[in-house]
Coordinates of C-alpha atoms and ligand atoms in Angstrom, one line a residue:
X153 CA 23.2 62.8 230.3
X154 CA 26.4 61.3 229.0
X155 CA 26.6 57.5 228.7
X156 CA 30.4 57.5 227.9
X157 CA 32.7 55.9 230.5
X158 CA 33.3 58.0 233.6
X159 CA 36.9 59.2 233.8
X160 CA 38.2 58.1 237.2
X161 CA 41.5 58.5 239.2
X162 CA 42.3 56.1 242.0
X163 CA 44.3 57.7 244.8
X164 CA 46.1 55.5 247.4
X165 CA 47.3 52.1 246.3
X166 CA 48.3 50.5 249.6
X167 CA 46.4 47.5 251.0
X168 CA 42.8 48.4 249.9
X169 CA 43.1 50.8 246.9
X170 CA 44.1 47.9 244.5
X171 CA 40.8 46.2 245.1
X172 CA 38.9 49.4 244.1
X173 CA 41.2 49.7 241.1
X174 CA 40.6 46.2 240.0
X175 CA 36.8 46.6 240.2
X176 CA 36.8 49.9 238.4
X177 CA 38.9 48.4 235.6
X178 CA 36.3 45.7 235.2
X179 CA 33.4 48.2 235.2
X180 CA 32.6 49.0 231.6
X181 CA 30.9 52.3 232.5
X182 CA 34.1 53.7 234.0
X183 CA 37.6 54.3 232.7
X184 CA 40.5 54.6 235.1
X185 CA 42.6 57.3 233.6
X186 CA 45.0 58.0 236.4
X187 CA 46.5 56.5 239.5
X188 CA 48.1 58.5 242.3
X189 CA 50.2 57.5 245.3
X190 CA 52.9 59.4 247.2
X191 CA 55.1 56.3 246.8
X192 CA 56.9 55.9 243.4
X193 CA 57.6 52.2 244.0
X194 CA 53.9 51.5 244.5
X195 CA 53.0 53.3 241.2
X196 CA 55.7 51.5 239.3
X197 CA 54.2 48.1 240.3
X198 CA 50.7 49.0 239.0
X199 CA 52.1 50.6 235.8
X200 CA 53.6 47.2 235.0
X201 CA 50.1 45.6 235.4
X202 CA 48.1 48.5 233.7
X203 CA 50.5 50.1 231.3
X204 CA 47.9 52.4 229.8
X205 CA 47.4 54.3 233.0
X206 CA 48.9 57.7 233.7
X207 CA 50.6 57.6 237.1
X208 CA 51.5 60.5 239.4
X209 CA 52.8 61.2 242.9
X210 CA 51.2 64.7 242.7
X211 CA 47.6 65.0 243.7
X212 CA 47.2 68.4 242.0
X213 CA 48.0 66.7 238.7
X214 CA 44.9 64.6 239.3
X215 CA 42.8 67.6 240.1
X216 CA 44.0 69.6 237.1
X217 CA 43.3 66.7 234.7
X218 CA 40.0 67.5 232.8
X219 CA 39.7 63.8 231.9
X220 CA 39.3 63.0 235.6
X221 CA 35.6 63.5 236.5
X222 CA 35.7 61.4 239.7
X223 CA 38.3 60.7 242.3
X224 CA 38.4 57.4 244.3
X225 CA 40.3 57.9 247.5
X226 CA 41.8 55.0 249.5
X227 CA 44.4 56.7 251.6
X228 CA 44.8 56.7 255.4
X229 CA 41.8 58.1 257.4
X230 CA 43.7 61.2 258.5
X231 CA 44.1 62.4 254.9
X232 CA 40.4 61.8 253.8
X233 CA 39.1 65.2 254.6
X234 CA 41.9 67.3 252.8
X235 CA 41.9 65.1 249.7
X236 CA 38.1 64.9 249.4
X237 CA 37.6 68.6 250.0
X238 CA 40.2 69.5 247.4
X239 CA 38.6 67.2 244.9
X240 CA 35.1 68.6 245.5
X241 CA 36.5 72.2 245.2
X242 CA 38.0 71.2 241.9
X243 CA 34.5 70.0 240.7
X244 CA 35.2 66.3 240.9
X245 CA 32.8 63.7 242.2
X246 CA 34.3 61.8 245.2
X247 CA 34.3 58.3 246.5
X248 CA 36.2 58.1 249.7
X249 CA 37.0 55.1 251.8
X250 CA 35.4 54.7 255.2
X251 CA 35.2 56.5 257.5
X252 CA 34.2 59.6 255.5
X253 CA 36.5 61.9 257.7
X254 CA 38.2 62.0 261.1
X255 CA 35.5 64.1 262.7
X256 CA 31.8 64.9 262.3
X257 CA 32.7 68.6 261.7
X258 CA 34.9 67.6 258.8
X259 CA 32.3 65.1 257.5
X260 CA 29.6 67.7 257.6
X261 CA 31.7 70.2 255.7
X262 CA 32.2 67.6 253.0
X263 CA 28.5 66.9 252.8
X264 CA 27.7 70.6 252.5
X265 CA 30.4 71.2 249.9
X266 CA 29.1 68.3 247.7
X267 CA 25.5 69.4 248.1
X268 CA 26.3 73.0 247.2
X269 CA 28.3 72.0 244.1
X270 CA 25.8 69.3 243.0
X271 CA 28.5 66.6 243.2
X272 CA 28.3 63.0 244.4
X273 CA 30.1 62.3 247.6
X274 CA 30.1 58.6 248.5
X275 CA 31.8 57.0 251.5
X276 CA 33.0 53.4 251.0
X277 CA 30.6 51.5 253.2
X278 CA 31.2 48.2 251.3
X279 CA 29.0 46.0 253.4
X280 CA 25.9 47.8 252.2
X281 CA 26.6 46.0 248.9
X282 CA 27.2 42.6 250.4
X283 CA 24.5 40.2 249.4
X284 CA 23.9 38.8 252.9
X285 CA 23.5 42.3 254.3
X286 CA 21.1 43.2 251.5
X287 CA 19.1 40.0 252.1
X288 CA 18.7 40.7 255.9
X289 CA 17.7 44.3 255.2
X290 CA 14.9 43.0 252.9
X291 CA 13.8 40.6 255.6
X292 CA 13.7 43.4 258.2
X293 CA 11.8 45.7 255.8
X294 CA 9.2 43.0 255.0
X295 CA 8.7 42.4 258.8
X296 CA 9.9 38.8 258.6
X297 CA 11.8 39.2 261.8
X298 CA 9.1 41.1 263.6
X299 CA 10.2 43.6 266.1
X300 CA 14.0 43.7 266.4
X301 CA 14.8 43.0 270.0
X302 CA 18.6 43.0 269.9
X303 CA 21.6 42.6 267.7
X304 CA 24.9 41.1 268.8
X305 CA 28.0 41.3 266.6
X306 CA 31.7 40.2 266.6
X307 CA 34.2 41.6 264.1
X308 CA 37.5 40.3 265.4
X309 CA 40.8 38.9 263.9
X310 CA 44.5 39.0 264.4
X311 CA 45.6 42.4 262.8
X312 CA 46.0 44.7 261.0
X313 CA 46.9 47.3 263.6
X314 CA 46.5 50.7 262.0
X315 CA 48.9 53.5 262.9
X316 CA 46.7 56.5 262.6
X317 CA 43.3 55.3 264.1
X318 CA 41.9 53.0 266.8
X319 CA 40.0 49.8 266.2
X320 CA 36.7 51.8 266.6
X321 CA 37.6 54.1 263.7
X322 CA 38.9 51.2 261.6
X323 CA 36.4 48.3 262.1
X324 CA 33.5 50.2 263.7
X325 CA 32.3 51.8 260.4
X326 CA 31.3 48.4 259.1
X327 CA 28.9 47.6 261.9
X328 CA 27.7 51.1 262.4
X329 CA 26.9 51.5 258.7
X330 CA 25.1 48.1 258.5
X331 CA 23.0 48.8 261.6
X332 CA 22.2 52.3 260.4
X333 CA 20.9 50.8 257.1
X334 CA 19.1 47.8 258.6
X335 CA 17.3 49.7 261.3
X336 CA 16.8 53.1 259.6
X337 CA 17.6 54.9 262.8
X338 CA 20.6 56.4 264.6
X339 CA 21.5 55.3 268.1
X340 CA 20.1 57.3 271.0
X341 CA 22.7 56.3 273.5
X342 CA 26.1 54.6 273.6
X343 CA 28.3 53.0 276.1
X344 CA 31.7 51.5 275.5
X345 CA 34.9 49.9 277.0
X346 CA 38.2 49.6 275.2
X347 CA 41.8 48.8 275.8
X348 CA 45.1 49.6 274.0
X349 CA 46.8 46.2 274.5
X350 CA 49.7 46.4 272.1
X351 CA 50.4 50.0 270.9
X352 CA 50.1 52.5 273.8
X353 CA 47.3 55.0 273.1
X354 CA 45.8 53.0 270.2
X355 CA 42.9 50.9 271.4
X356 CA 42.9 47.5 269.7
X357 CA 39.8 46.0 271.4
X358 CA 36.5 47.7 272.1
X359 CA 33.1 46.5 273.3
X360 CA 30.4 48.9 272.2
X361 CA 26.7 49.0 273.3
X362 CA 24.1 51.0 271.4
X363 CA 20.5 51.7 272.2
X364 CA 18.1 52.8 269.5
X365 CA 14.9 55.0 269.7
X366 CA 12.7 52.0 268.7
X367 CA 14.0 50.0 271.7
X368 CA 16.5 47.8 269.8
X369 CA 19.8 47.3 271.6
X370 CA 23.1 46.2 270.0
X371 CA 26.4 44.9 271.3
X372 CA 29.4 45.1 269.0
X373 CA 32.8 43.5 269.7
X374 CA 35.7 44.9 267.7
X375 CA 39.3 43.7 267.9
X376 CA 42.6 43.4 266.0
X377 CA 43.8 41.0 268.6
X378 CA 41.9 37.7 268.6
X379 CA 42.7 34.0 268.2
X380 CA 40.6 33.6 265.1
X381 CA 38.7 35.6 262.6
X382 CA 35.0 36.1 263.4
X383 CA 32.5 38.1 261.4
X384 CA 29.2 37.1 263.0
X385 CA 26.1 39.1 263.7
X386 CA 22.9 37.7 265.3
X387 CA 19.7 39.6 264.9
X388 CA 17.0 38.5 267.4
X389 CA 13.5 39.5 266.5
X390 CA 10.0 38.8 267.9
X391 CA 9.2 36.5 264.9
X392 CA 12.5 35.1 263.7
X393 CA 16.2 35.2 264.4
X394 CA 19.0 35.5 261.8
X395 CA 22.7 34.7 262.0
X396 CA 24.9 36.4 259.5
X397 CA 28.4 34.8 259.4
X398 CA 30.5 36.3 256.7
X399 CA 33.2 33.6 256.9
X400 CA 30.7 30.7 256.4
X401 CA 29.6 28.9 253.3
X402 CA 26.1 29.5 254.5
X403 CA 26.4 33.2 255.4
X404 CA 22.7 33.7 256.3
X405 CA 20.8 31.3 258.5
X406 CA 17.2 32.1 259.5
X407 CA 15.8 30.5 262.6
X408 CA 12.1 30.3 263.0
X409 CA 12.5 30.5 266.7
X410 CA 11.2 32.7 269.5
X411 CA 9.4 32.9 272.8
X412 CA 6.1 34.3 273.8
X413 CA 4.7 35.3 277.0
X414 CA 1.2 35.9 278.2
X415 CA 0.0 37.6 281.3
X416 CA -2.1 35.4 283.5
X417 CA -5.7 36.2 283.0
X418 CA -6.6 35.2 286.5
X419 CA -4.4 34.3 289.5
X420 CA -3.0 31.5 287.4
X421 CA 0.6 31.0 286.2
X422 CA 2.4 33.2 283.6
X423 CA 2.3 31.5 280.2
X424 CA 5.7 31.3 278.6
X425 CA 6.4 29.2 275.5
X426 CA 9.4 28.7 273.4
X427 CA 9.3 27.9 269.7
X428 CA 12.0 26.2 267.7
X429 CA 11.2 25.7 264.0
X430 CA 12.9 25.3 260.7
X431 CA 16.3 26.7 260.0
X432 CA 16.6 28.1 256.5
X433 CA 19.8 29.1 254.7
X434 CA 18.7 31.3 251.8
X435 CA 20.7 31.4 248.6
X436 CA 22.8 34.5 248.3
X437 CA 24.0 36.2 245.2
X438 CA 27.7 35.5 244.6
X439 CA 28.5 39.0 243.3
X440 CA 31.5 40.9 244.7
X441 CA 30.3 43.8 246.9
X442 CA 33.0 46.1 245.7
X443 CA 31.8 45.8 242.1
X444 CA 28.2 46.6 243.1
X445 CA 29.6 49.5 245.1
X446 CA 31.5 51.0 242.2
X447 CA 28.4 50.5 239.9
X448 CA 26.3 52.4 242.4
X449 CA 28.9 55.3 242.4
X450 CA 28.7 55.4 238.6
X451 CA 24.9 55.3 238.7
X452 CA 24.7 58.1 241.3
X453 CA 26.8 60.4 239.1
X454 CA 24.9 59.5 235.9
X455 CA 21.5 60.1 237.4
X456 CA 22.5 62.6 240.0
X457 CA 20.9 60.5 242.7
X458 CA 22.0 59.4 246.2
X459 CA 24.1 56.2 246.3
X460 CA 22.9 53.6 248.8
X461 CA 26.1 54.4 250.8
X462 CA 25.0 58.0 251.0
X463 CA 27.2 60.9 252.3
X464 CA 24.6 61.5 255.1
X465 CA 24.9 57.8 256.2
X466 CA 28.7 58.3 256.3
X467 CA 28.2 61.4 258.5
X468 CA 26.0 59.4 260.8
X469 CA 28.7 56.7 261.1
X470 CA 31.3 59.3 262.0
X471 CA 28.9 60.8 264.6
X472 CA 28.4 57.3 266.1
X473 CA 32.2 56.8 266.4
X474 CA 32.4 60.2 268.1
X475 CA 29.7 59.2 270.5
X476 CA 31.6 56.0 271.2
X477 CA 34.8 58.0 271.9
X478 CA 32.9 60.2 274.3
X479 CA 31.5 57.2 276.1
X480 CA 35.0 55.7 276.4
X481 CA 36.0 58.8 278.3
X482 CA 33.2 58.3 280.9
X483 CA 33.8 56.0 283.8
X484 CA 31.5 53.0 284.3
X485 CA 29.7 52.3 287.6
X486 CA 32.3 51.2 290.2
X487 CA 32.1 47.7 291.6
X488 CA 31.4 48.3 295.3
X489 CA 32.9 45.3 297.1
X490 CA 31.0 44.5 300.3
X491 CA 33.3 45.0 303.3
X492 CA 31.4 42.4 305.4
X493 CA 33.1 39.1 304.5
Ligands
LIG188 N1 35.9 49.1 252.8 C1 36.7 48.3 253.4 O1 36.4 47.1 253.7 C2 38.2 48.7 253.7 C3 39.1 47.7 254.0 C4 40.4 48.1 254.3 C5 40.7 49.5 254.3 N2 39.8 50.4 254.0 C6 40.1 51.8 254.0 O2 41.0 52.1 253.0 C7 41.8 53.2 253.4 C8 43.2 52.9 253.1 O3 43.6 51.8 254.0 P1 44.8 50.8 253.7 O4 44.7 49.7 254.7 O5 44.8 50.5 252.2 O6 46.0 51.8 254.0 P2 47.5 51.7 253.5 O7 48.4 52.5 254.4 O8 47.9 50.2 253.2 O9 47.5 52.4 252.0 C9 47.4 53.8 251.9 C10 48.1 54.2 250.6 O10 47.9 55.6 250.4 C11 49.1 56.3 250.1 N3 49.0 57.7 250.5 C12 49.1 58.2 251.7 N4 48.8 59.6 251.7 C13 48.6 59.9 250.4 C14 48.4 61.1 249.7 N5 48.3 62.3 250.4 N6 48.2 61.1 248.4 C15 48.3 59.9 247.7 N7 48.6 58.7 248.3 C16 48.7 58.7 249.6 C17 50.2 55.5 250.8 O11 51.4 55.7 250.2 C18 49.6 54.1 250.7 O12 50.1 53.4 249.5 C19 41.4 53.6 254.8 O13 40.5 54.6 254.8 C20 40.7 52.3 255.3 O14 39.8 52.6 256.3 C21 38.5 50.0 253.7

């Protein structure tokens, strides 16, 4: 097993790609050898900053470069499948931004291709490397929260409207990947409402409800149209409750609160009691999630193991999005107004 730096190419240097590039440049175990974007002006700007890099507008030049062992793709969602497939077919390991592909059929094909070739395929579910998310997963695993009754999440802000996908494809992968990892299960049923408020045909607000085999239910609000930025998830368990607020200086707050209920033993009253205890704000690691994510990609290639943000988890996320889209096509129960007034 080689310990020399992994030769990487970063493809797509729009809004997000430069963050991946910066973290890869900082990662000692990797060496960015090439950058690629269809836009010359974008490449010129990064060449000024990183003069040692080779830049190209041609993706086949990346795939034909033997120094490139892994390709990191941060292009629009509609291009993920073609670019990732071509890289796997050229024998390169692939990191591809979320969502893994634009359909579960495409995502499955990529998973099979990577498996067959013994290559790492990793979707960019960044939040699985975010210290508050990791902390809450550990609490759930230890049973600190008890049975998870429900989860309610808001991921809303003003912008950025995407041209090729709806808000469900853009912001949904964050919550769907976090829930998949926390709960260790896929939803068993989905219902949803959405509306295209600004661009006709491109929903910019969605309310998604998920039900899990264990009984947990979840409500997720996603929007590019909101008065202020919210990144807040509440997890309500039988033992404790947690609020994860990614915009706060105290991103995780654990409430030792709950309620219990006992059936009457005789013909007496039901016994219901509420408990409000200490609120604890645990210290969270200040590390940048993207750095941990790129480290995990490097580690998965070196040891031929699954990264935490595994290809199958990425496929599960795409399947969840498809289930949401299907649910959006179904009509909700009509409100039957009483005629007797
Ligand atoms: N993990 C996260 O938190 C996070 C955050 C934002 C965006 N993203 C993801 O990153 C990806 C890119 O999003 P963005 O907002 O940066 O988009 P963007 O449109 O700002 O940038 C995309 C770049 O890719 C280039 N490009 C397009 N097609 C190409 C091709 N065939 N070959 C080479 N370059 C090509 C474009 O010229 C552009 O510079 C999306 O998949 C998005 O979901 C992830």
